[in-house]
Coordinates of C-alpha atoms and ligand atoms in Angstrom, one line a residue:
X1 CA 0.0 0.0 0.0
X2 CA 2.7 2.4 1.2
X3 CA 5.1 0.5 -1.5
X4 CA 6.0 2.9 -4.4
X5 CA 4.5 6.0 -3.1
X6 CA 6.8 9.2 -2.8
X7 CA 8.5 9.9 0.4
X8 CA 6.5 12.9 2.0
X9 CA 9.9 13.7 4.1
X10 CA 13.4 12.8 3.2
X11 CA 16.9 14.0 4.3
X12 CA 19.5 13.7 1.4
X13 CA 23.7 13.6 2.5
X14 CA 23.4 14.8 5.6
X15 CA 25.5 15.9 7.7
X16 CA 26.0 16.8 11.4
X17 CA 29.4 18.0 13.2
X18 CA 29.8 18.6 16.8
X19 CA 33.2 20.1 17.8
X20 CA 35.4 17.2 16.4
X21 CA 32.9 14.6 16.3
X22 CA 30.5 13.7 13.6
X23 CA 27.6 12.5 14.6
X24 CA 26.3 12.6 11.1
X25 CA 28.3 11.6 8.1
X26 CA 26.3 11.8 4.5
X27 CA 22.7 10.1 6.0
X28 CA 20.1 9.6 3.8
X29 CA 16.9 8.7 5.0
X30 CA 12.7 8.8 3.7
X31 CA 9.7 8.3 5.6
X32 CA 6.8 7.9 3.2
X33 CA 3.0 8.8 3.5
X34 CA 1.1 5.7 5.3
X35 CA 4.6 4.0 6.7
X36 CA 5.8 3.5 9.8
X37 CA 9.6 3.8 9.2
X38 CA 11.8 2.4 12.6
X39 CA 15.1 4.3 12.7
X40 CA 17.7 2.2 14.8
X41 CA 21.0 1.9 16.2
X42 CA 23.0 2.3 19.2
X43 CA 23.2 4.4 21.8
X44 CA 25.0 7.3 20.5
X45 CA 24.4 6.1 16.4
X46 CA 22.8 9.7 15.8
X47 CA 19.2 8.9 15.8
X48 CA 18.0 11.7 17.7
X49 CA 19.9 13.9 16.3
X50 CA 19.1 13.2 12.5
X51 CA 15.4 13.7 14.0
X52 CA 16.7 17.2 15.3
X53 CA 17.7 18.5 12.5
X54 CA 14.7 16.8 10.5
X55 CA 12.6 18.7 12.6
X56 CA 14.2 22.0 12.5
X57 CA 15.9 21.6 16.2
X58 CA 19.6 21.5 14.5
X59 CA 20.8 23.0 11.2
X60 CA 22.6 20.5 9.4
X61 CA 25.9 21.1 8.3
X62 CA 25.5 19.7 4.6
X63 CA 22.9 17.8 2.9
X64 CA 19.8 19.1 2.3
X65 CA 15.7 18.1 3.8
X66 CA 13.2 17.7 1.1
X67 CA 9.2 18.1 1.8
X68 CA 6.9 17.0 -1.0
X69 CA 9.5 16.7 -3.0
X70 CA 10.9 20.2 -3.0
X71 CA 13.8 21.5 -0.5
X72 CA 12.9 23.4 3.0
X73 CA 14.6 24.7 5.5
X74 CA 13.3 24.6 8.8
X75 CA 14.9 27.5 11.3
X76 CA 13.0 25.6 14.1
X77 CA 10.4 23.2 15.2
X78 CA 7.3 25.5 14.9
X79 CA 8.4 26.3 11.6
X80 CA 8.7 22.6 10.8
X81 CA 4.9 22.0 12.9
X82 CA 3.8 24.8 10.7
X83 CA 4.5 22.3 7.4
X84 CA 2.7 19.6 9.2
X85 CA 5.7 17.7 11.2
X86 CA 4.8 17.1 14.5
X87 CA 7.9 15.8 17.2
X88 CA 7.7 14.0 20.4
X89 CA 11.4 14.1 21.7
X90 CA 13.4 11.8 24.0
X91 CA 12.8 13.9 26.5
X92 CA 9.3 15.1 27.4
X93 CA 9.1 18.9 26.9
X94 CA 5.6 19.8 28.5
X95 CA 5.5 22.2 31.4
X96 CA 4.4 19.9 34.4
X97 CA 2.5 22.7 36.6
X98 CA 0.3 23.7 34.0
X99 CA -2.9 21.3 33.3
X100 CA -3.4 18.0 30.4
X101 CA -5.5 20.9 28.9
X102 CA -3.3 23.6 29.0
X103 CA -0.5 21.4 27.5
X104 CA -2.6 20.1 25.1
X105 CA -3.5 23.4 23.5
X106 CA -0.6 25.5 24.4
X107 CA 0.1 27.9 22.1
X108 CA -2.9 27.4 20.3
X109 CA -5.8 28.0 22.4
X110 CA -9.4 28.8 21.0
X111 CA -10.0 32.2 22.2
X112 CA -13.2 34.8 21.8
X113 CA -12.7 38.2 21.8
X114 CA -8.9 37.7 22.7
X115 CA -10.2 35.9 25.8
X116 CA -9.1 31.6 25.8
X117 CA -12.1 29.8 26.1
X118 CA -11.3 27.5 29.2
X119 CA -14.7 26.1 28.9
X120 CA -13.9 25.0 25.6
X121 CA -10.4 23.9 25.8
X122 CA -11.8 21.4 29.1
X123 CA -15.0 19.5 26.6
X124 CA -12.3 19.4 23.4
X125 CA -8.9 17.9 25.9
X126 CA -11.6 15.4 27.6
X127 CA -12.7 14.4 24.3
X128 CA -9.1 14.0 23.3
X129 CA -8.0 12.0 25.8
X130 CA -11.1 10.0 24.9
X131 CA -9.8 8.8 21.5
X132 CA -6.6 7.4 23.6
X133 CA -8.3 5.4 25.7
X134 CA -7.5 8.0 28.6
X135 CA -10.4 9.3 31.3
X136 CA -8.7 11.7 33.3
X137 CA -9.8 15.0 34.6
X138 CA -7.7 17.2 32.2
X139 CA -7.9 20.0 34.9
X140 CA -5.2 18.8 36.9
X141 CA -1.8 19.4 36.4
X142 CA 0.3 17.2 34.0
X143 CA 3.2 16.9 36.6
X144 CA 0.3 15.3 39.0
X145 CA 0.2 12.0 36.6
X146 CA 2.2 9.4 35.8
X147 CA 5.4 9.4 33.0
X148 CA 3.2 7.3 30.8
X149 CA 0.4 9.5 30.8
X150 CA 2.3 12.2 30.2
X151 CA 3.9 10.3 26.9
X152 CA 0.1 9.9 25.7
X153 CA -0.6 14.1 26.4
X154 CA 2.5 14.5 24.6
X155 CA 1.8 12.3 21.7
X156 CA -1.7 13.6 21.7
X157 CA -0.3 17.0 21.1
X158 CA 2.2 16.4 18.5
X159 CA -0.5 14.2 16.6
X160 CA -3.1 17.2 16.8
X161 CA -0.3 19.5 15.3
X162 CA 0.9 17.5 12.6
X163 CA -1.2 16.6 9.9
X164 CA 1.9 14.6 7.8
X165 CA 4.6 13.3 9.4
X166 CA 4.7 11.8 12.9
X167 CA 8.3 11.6 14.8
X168 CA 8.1 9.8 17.8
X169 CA 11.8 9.1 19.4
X170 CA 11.6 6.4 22.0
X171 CA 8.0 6.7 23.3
X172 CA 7.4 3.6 24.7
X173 CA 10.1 3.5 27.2
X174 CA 8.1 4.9 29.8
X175 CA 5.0 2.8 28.9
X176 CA 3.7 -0.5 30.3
X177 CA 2.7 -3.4 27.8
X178 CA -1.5 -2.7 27.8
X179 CA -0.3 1.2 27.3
X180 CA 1.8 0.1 24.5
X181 CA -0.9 -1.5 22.8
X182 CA -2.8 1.5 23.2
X183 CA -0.4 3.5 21.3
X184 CA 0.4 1.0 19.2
X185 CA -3.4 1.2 18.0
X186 CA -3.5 5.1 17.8
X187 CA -0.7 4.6 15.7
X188 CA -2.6 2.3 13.2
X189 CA -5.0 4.5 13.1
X190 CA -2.4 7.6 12.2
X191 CA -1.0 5.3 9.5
X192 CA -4.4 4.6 7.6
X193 CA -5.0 8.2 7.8
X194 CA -1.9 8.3 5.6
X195 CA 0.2 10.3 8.1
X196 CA 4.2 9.0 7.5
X197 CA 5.9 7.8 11.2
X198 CA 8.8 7.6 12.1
X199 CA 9.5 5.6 15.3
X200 CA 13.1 5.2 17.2
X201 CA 13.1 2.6 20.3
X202 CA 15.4 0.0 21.6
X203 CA 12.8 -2.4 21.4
X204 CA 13.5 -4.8 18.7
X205 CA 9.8 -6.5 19.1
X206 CA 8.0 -3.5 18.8
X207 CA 10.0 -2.5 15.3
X208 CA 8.0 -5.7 14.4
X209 CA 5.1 -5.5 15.6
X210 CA 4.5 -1.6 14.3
X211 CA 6.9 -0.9 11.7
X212 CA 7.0 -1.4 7.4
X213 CA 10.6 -0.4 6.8
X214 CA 13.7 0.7 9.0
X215 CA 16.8 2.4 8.6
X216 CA 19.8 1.5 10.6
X217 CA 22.8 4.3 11.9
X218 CA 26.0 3.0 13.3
X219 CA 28.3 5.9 14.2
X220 CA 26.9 8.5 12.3
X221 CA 27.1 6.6 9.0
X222 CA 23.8 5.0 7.2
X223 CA 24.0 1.1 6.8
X224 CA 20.7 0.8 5.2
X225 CA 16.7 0.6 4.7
X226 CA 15.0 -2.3 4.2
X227 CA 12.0 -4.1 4.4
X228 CA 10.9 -5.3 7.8
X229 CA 9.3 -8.5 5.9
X230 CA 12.8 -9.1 4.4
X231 CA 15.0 -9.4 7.5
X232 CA 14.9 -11.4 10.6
X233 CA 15.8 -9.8 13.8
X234 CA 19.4 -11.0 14.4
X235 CA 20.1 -9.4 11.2
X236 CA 18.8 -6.3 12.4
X237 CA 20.8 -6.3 15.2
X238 CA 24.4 -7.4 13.1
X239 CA 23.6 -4.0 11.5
X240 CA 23.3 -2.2 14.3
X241 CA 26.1 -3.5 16.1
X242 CA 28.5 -4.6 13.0
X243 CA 28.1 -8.0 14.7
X244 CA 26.5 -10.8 16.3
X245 CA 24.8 -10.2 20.5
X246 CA 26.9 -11.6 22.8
X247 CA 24.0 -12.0 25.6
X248 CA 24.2 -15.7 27.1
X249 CA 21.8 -15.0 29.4
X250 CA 20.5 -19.0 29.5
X251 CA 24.1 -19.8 30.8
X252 CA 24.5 -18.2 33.8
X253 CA 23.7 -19.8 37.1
X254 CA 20.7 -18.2 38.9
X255 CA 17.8 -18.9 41.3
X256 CA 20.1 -20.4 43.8
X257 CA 19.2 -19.0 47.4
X258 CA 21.7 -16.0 48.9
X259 CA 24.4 -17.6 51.3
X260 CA 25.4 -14.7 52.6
X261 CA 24.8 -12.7 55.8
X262 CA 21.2 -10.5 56.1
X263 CA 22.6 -7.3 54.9
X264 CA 19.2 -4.9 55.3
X265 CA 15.7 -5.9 56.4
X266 CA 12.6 -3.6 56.2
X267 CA 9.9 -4.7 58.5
X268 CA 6.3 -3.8 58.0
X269 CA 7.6 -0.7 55.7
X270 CA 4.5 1.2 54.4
X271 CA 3.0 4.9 53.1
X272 CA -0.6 4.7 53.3
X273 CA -1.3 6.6 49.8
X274 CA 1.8 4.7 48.3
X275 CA 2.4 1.0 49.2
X276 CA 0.7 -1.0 51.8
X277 CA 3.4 -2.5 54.7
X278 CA 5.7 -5.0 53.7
X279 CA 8.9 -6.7 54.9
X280 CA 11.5 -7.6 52.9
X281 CA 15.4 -8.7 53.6
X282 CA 18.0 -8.5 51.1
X283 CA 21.3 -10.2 52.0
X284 CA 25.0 -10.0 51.0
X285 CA 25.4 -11.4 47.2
X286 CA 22.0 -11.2 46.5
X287 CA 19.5 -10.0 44.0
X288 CA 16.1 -9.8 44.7
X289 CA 14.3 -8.9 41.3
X290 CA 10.7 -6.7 41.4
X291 CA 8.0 -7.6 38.7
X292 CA 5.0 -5.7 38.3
X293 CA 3.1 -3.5 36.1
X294 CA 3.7 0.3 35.7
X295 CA 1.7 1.5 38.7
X296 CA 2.1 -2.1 41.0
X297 CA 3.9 0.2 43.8
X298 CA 7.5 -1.0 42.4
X299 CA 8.9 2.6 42.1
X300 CA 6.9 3.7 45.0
X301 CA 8.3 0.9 47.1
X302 CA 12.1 2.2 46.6
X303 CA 11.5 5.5 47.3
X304 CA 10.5 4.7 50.3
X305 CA 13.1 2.2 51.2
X306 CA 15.5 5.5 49.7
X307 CA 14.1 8.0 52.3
X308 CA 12.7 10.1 48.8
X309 CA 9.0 9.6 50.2
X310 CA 8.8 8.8 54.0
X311 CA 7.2 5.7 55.3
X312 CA 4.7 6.2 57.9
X313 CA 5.0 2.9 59.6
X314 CA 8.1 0.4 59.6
X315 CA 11.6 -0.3 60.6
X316 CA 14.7 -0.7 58.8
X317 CA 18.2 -2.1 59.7
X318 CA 21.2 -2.5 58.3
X319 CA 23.4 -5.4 59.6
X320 CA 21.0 -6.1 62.4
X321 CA 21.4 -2.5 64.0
X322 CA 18.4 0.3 63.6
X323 CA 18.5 3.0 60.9
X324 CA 16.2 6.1 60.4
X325 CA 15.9 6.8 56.7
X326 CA 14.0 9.9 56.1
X327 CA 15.5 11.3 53.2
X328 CA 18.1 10.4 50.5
X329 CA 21.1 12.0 52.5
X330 CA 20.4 9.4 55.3
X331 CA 20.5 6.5 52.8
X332 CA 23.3 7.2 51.4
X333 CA 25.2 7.5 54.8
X334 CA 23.5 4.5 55.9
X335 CA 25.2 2.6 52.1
X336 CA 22.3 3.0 50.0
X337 CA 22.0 3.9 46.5
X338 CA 19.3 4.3 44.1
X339 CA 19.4 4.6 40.3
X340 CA 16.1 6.2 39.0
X341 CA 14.0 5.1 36.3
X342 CA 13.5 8.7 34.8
X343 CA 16.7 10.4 34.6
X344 CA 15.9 13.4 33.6
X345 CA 13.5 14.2 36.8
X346 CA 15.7 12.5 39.4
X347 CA 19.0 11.9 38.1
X348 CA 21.1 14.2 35.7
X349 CA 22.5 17.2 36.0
X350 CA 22.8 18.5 32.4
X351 CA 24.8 21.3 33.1
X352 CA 27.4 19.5 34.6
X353 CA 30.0 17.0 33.1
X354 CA 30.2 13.9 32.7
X355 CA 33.2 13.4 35.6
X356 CA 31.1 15.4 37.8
X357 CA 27.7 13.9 37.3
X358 CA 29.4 10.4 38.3
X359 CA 31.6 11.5 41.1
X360 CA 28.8 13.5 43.0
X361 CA 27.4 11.0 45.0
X362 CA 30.6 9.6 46.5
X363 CA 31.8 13.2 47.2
X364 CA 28.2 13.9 48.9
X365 CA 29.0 11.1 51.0
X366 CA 32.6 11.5 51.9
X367 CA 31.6 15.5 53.0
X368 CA 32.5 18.3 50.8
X369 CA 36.0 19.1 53.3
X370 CA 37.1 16.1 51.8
X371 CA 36.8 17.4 48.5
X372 CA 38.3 14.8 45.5
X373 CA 41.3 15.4 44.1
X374 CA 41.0 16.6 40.3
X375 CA 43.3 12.8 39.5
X376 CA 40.7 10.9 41.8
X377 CA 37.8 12.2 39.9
X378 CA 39.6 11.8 36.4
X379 CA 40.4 7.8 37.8
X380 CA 36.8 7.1 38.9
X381 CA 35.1 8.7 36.0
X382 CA 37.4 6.9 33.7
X383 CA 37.0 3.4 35.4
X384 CA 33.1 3.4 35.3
X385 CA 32.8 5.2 31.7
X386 CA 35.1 2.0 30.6
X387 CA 32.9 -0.4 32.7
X388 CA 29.8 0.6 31.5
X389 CA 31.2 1.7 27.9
X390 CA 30.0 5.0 28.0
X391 CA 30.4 7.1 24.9
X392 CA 31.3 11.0 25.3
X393 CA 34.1 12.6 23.5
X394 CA 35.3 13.8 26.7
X395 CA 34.3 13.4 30.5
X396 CA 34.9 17.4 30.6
X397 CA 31.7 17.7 28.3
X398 CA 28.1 18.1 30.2
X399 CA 26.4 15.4 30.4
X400 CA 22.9 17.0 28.9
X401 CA 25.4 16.5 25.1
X402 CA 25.2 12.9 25.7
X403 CA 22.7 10.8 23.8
X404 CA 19.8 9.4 26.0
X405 CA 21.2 5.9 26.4
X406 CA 24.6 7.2 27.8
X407 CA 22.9 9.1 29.8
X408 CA 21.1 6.5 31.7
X409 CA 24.6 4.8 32.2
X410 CA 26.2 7.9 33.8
X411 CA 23.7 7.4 36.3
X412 CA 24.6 4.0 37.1
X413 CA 28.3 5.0 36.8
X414 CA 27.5 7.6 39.5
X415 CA 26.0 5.0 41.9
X416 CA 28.4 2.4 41.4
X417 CA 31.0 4.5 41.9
X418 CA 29.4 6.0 45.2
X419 CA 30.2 1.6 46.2
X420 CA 27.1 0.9 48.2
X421 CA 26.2 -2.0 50.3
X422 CA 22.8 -1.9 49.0
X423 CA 21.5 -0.8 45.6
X424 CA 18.0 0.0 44.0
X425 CA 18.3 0.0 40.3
X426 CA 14.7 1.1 38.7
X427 CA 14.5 0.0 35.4
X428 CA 18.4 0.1 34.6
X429 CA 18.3 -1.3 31.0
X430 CA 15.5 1.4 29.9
X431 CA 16.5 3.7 27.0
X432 CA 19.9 1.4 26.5
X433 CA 20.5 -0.3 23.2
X434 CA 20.4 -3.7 22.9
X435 CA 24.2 -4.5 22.8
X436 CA 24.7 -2.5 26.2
X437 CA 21.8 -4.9 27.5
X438 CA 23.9 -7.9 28.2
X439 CA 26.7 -5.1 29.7
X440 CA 24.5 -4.3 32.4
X441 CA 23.1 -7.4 33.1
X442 CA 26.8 -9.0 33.3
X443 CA 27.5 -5.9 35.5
X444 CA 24.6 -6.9 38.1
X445 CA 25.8 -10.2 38.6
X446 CA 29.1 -9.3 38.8
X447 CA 27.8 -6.8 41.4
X448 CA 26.2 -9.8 43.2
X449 CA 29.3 -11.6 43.6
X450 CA 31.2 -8.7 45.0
X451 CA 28.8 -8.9 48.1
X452 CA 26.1 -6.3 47.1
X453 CA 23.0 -6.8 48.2
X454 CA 20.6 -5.7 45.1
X455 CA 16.9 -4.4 44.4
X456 CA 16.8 -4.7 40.5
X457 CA 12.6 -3.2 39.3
X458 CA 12.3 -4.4 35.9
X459 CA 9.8 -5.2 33.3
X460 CA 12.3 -6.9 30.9
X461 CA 11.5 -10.6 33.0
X462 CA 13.9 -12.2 30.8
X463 CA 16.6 -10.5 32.1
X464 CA 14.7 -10.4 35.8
X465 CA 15.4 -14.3 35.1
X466 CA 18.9 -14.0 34.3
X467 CA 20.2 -12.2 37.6
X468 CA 17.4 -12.7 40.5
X469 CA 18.3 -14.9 43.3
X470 CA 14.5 -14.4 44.7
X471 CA 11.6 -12.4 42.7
X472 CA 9.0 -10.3 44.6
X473 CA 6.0 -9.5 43.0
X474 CA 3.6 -6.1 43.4
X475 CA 0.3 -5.7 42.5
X476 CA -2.5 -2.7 43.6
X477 CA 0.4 -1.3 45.6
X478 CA 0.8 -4.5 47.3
X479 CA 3.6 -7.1 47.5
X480 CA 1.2 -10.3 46.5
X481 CA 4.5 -12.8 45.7
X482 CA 7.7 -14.0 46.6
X483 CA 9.2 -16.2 44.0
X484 CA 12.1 -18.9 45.1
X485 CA 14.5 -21.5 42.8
X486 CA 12.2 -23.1 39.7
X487 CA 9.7 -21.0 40.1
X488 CA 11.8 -18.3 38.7
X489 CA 10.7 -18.0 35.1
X490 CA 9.2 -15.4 33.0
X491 CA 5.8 -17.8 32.4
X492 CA 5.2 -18.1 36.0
X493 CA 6.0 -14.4 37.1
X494 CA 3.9 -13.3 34.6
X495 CA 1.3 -15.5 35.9
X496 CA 2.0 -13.9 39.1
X497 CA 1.6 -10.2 37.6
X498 CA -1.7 -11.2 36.5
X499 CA -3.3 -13.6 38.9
X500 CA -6.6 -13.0 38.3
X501 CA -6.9 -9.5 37.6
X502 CA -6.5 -10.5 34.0
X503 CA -10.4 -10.4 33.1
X504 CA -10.5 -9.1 29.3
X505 CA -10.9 -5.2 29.4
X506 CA -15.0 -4.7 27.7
X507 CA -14.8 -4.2 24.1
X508 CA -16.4 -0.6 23.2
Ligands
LIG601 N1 24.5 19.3 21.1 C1 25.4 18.4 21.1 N2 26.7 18.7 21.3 C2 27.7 17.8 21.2 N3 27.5 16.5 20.9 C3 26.3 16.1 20.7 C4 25.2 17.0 20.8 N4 24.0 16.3 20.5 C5 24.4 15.0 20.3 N5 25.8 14.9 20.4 C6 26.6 13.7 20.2 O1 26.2 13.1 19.0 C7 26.2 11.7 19.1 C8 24.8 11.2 18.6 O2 23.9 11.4 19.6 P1 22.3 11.1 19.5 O3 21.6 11.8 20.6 O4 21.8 11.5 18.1 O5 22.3 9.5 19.7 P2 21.1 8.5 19.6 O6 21.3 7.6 18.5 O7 19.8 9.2 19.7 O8 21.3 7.6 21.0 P3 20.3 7.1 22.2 O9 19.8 5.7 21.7 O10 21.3 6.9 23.3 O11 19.3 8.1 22.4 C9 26.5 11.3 20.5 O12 27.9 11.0 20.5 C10 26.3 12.6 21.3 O13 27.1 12.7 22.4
LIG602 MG1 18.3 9.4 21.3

């Protein structure tokens, strides 16, 4: 259907140059009318930025961006929303304290006799939200709901701007699998109205559930477009990664039960609008793995344990002796560490570099009159950028340069670093490409075998599988499961997950 048609948007030779780095070298790439097209590589390939200057963020430095077949220019994203291309980014660019409505109209609000109709705006957001599969009262303020309704508002918006070409970089990562569907549908729907999509993620399934054709970057440099129908995913990833995964995830030893020492124990730990009470004790060498659905209490139960929200009821110790944790400052003295699921709210520091971003932490915690020496800080930032293979040109440049992926693994650097006894990781392979996957999972287990004790809250179960010595389940905010030896497999935590919430949703 989409076959022979023209491209509606195309780049030609493009070209991108940051300081000495190129992080586009002669790309050419076209999304037709009625496609989805997936653009793929690693973390740090260029994606977001060939969408950037696509959409009129960037200038490009050569090449040239054709629209209906005749060359543009676009000096900025409203220029490029004004021809009909419509951008979710990376990173979600709404403004939190105003409301769904607001958001959804900003900039564009129906007014009468110069006054915005707030009436109005209310009936035609509602609506909106309607047509996503969303009831929310769209009076409230965007900040007050969760990351993955926030991704639908700003979908929503970018789809109610654009009446040609879709860009939407990496919006599932925030989403659970029913959301995903959801979006998955509304972008059926886009597709038959013969809008052309592009669609970056790091989820190879989704490329194959959603998408015709894809394009694949490595390094700045295009190795190709081709037919989804025509390739089979291992050859998608040998392009991205110029060779065969390394994961090995069926080989490694797990399930066996912790032999170590009780490292912390949190007894009867609860918030009553959060998480209902529960008790939990992680020892030395041990992973315990949290499975849930987005919304089960699994982020809400480490920021408790973290001292970000304060329990109301419970106890912890660490090593048998009492500890107060009523904020982050006192888990960290107390060896806690916590890597966020959404860095850009609780994690990075944009301005800063690279070196600082991952040496903050440990200086917080050694006190600021024992200030790192500039070698120290070079030596740690090196180590964990090498660990975790972090790309930046330089750990002088801020972090907020880095692509989203490395990002996410500065933040881990930074807690790793920091060398706590016991470490939350929310979602730590989220936004990472596939080939930095089996990194991190190698890295937890070798975490585990240094003595850490471990909280690892993932939805990727296969990997849950491939690192949990024990596997606690949530549920309505409540822990409902605690998974032992055989038991740990993706079929029966998913059983767990469901249980028997999992009545088919009416069909309207
Ligand atoms: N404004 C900038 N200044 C300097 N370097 C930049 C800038 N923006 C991007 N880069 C660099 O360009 C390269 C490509 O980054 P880009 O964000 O396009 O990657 P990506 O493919 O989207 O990766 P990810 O999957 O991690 O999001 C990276 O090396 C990044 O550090
Ligand atoms: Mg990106």
């Amino acid at each position: 259907m989409a076959g022979e048609s023209h491209p509606v948007l195309e780049a030609r030779g493009i070209v991108k140059i940051f300081g000495q780095h190129r992080a586009l070298d002669g790309v050419d790439f076209a999304v037709r009318p009625g496609e989805v097209h997936a653009l793929l590589g690693e973390n740090g390939a260029g994606k977001s930025t060939l969408i950037k200057i696509l959409t009129g963020a960037y200038q490009p430095d050569g090449g040239e961006i054709v629209l209906d077949g005749a060359p543009v220019r676009f000096t900025d994203p409203l220029n490029a929303q004004g021809s009909g291309i419509g951008t979710v980014y990376q990173e979600v660019n709404l403004l939190p304290n105003r409301s769904v409505a607001e958001n959804l109209f900003l900039g564009r609000q129906p007014t009468r006799f110069g006054l915005v109709q707030r009436h109005a705006i209310v009936t035609q957001a509602t609506a909106l939200m309607a047509t996503y599969g969303l009831d929310i009262d769209v009076r409230a303020e965007l900040g007050s709901y969760s990351v993955a309704v926030q991704q639908i508002v700003a979908i929503a918006r970018a789809v109610e701007l654009s009446g040609k070409v879709l860009v939407l970089d990496e919006p599932t990562a925030s989403l659970d699998r029913n959301e995903v569907e959801k979006l998955f549908e509304v972008i059926a729907k886009l597709k038959a109205r013969g809008l052309g999509i592009i669609f970056i993620t790091h989820f190879l399934d989704q490329v194959f559930a959603v998408a015709d054709r894809v394009t694949i970057l490595r390094n700045g440099q295009l190795i190709g477009t081709r037919d989804l129908s025509t390739l089979t995913a291992t050859e998608v990833v040998r392009m991205m990664l110029g060779k065969d995964l390394a994961y090995g995830h069926s080989s490694l030893p797990v399930a066996e039960a912790a032999k170590g020492p009780v490292k912390v124990t949190f007894t009867g730990l609860g918030r009553a609008d959060r998480v209902a009470p529960f008790t939990l004790s992680l020892h030395e060498g041990e992973v315990v793995g949290v499975a849930g659905l987005l919304g089960s209490g699994r982020t809400e139960m480490a920021r408790l344990m973290f001292g970000v929200d304060t329990a109301d009821e419970g106890d912890i110790t660490v090593a048998g002796k009492p500890v107060k944790i009523r904020n982050p400052a006192q888990a960290v003295m107390a060896g806690f560490g916590f890597c966020p699921e959404d860095r850009k709210l609780d994690g990075i520091f944009g301005e800063l570099s690279v070196r600082e971003n991952i040496i903050i932490a440990l200086q917080a915690k050694l006190g600021w009159f024992r200030a790192l020496q500039r070698d120290e800080q070079d030596e740690i930032a090196g180590r964990y950028a090498d660990d975790l293979d972090i790309r930046a040109a330089n750990h002088d440049m801020p972090v907020k340069l880095l692509s989203g992926g490395n990002q996410q693994k500065v933040i881990l650097a930074r807690w790793l670093a920091n060398d706590p006894t016991f470490l939350i990781l929310d979602e730590p392979t989220r936004g990472i490409d596939v080939g930095a996957h089996a990194e991190i999972v190698r890295t937890i287990n070798r975490l585990r075998e240094e003595g850490l004790a471990l909280l690892v809250i993932s939805s990727e179960l296969d990997e849950v599988v491939a690192y949990s010595n024990r596997v606690v389940v949530m549920r309505d905010r409540q822990m409902v499961a605690e998974l032992h030896g055989a038991d740990i497999t993706p079929a029966v935590i998913v059983a767990a997950i469901a249980d028997n919430t999992l009545t088919p949703e009416p069909v309207t």
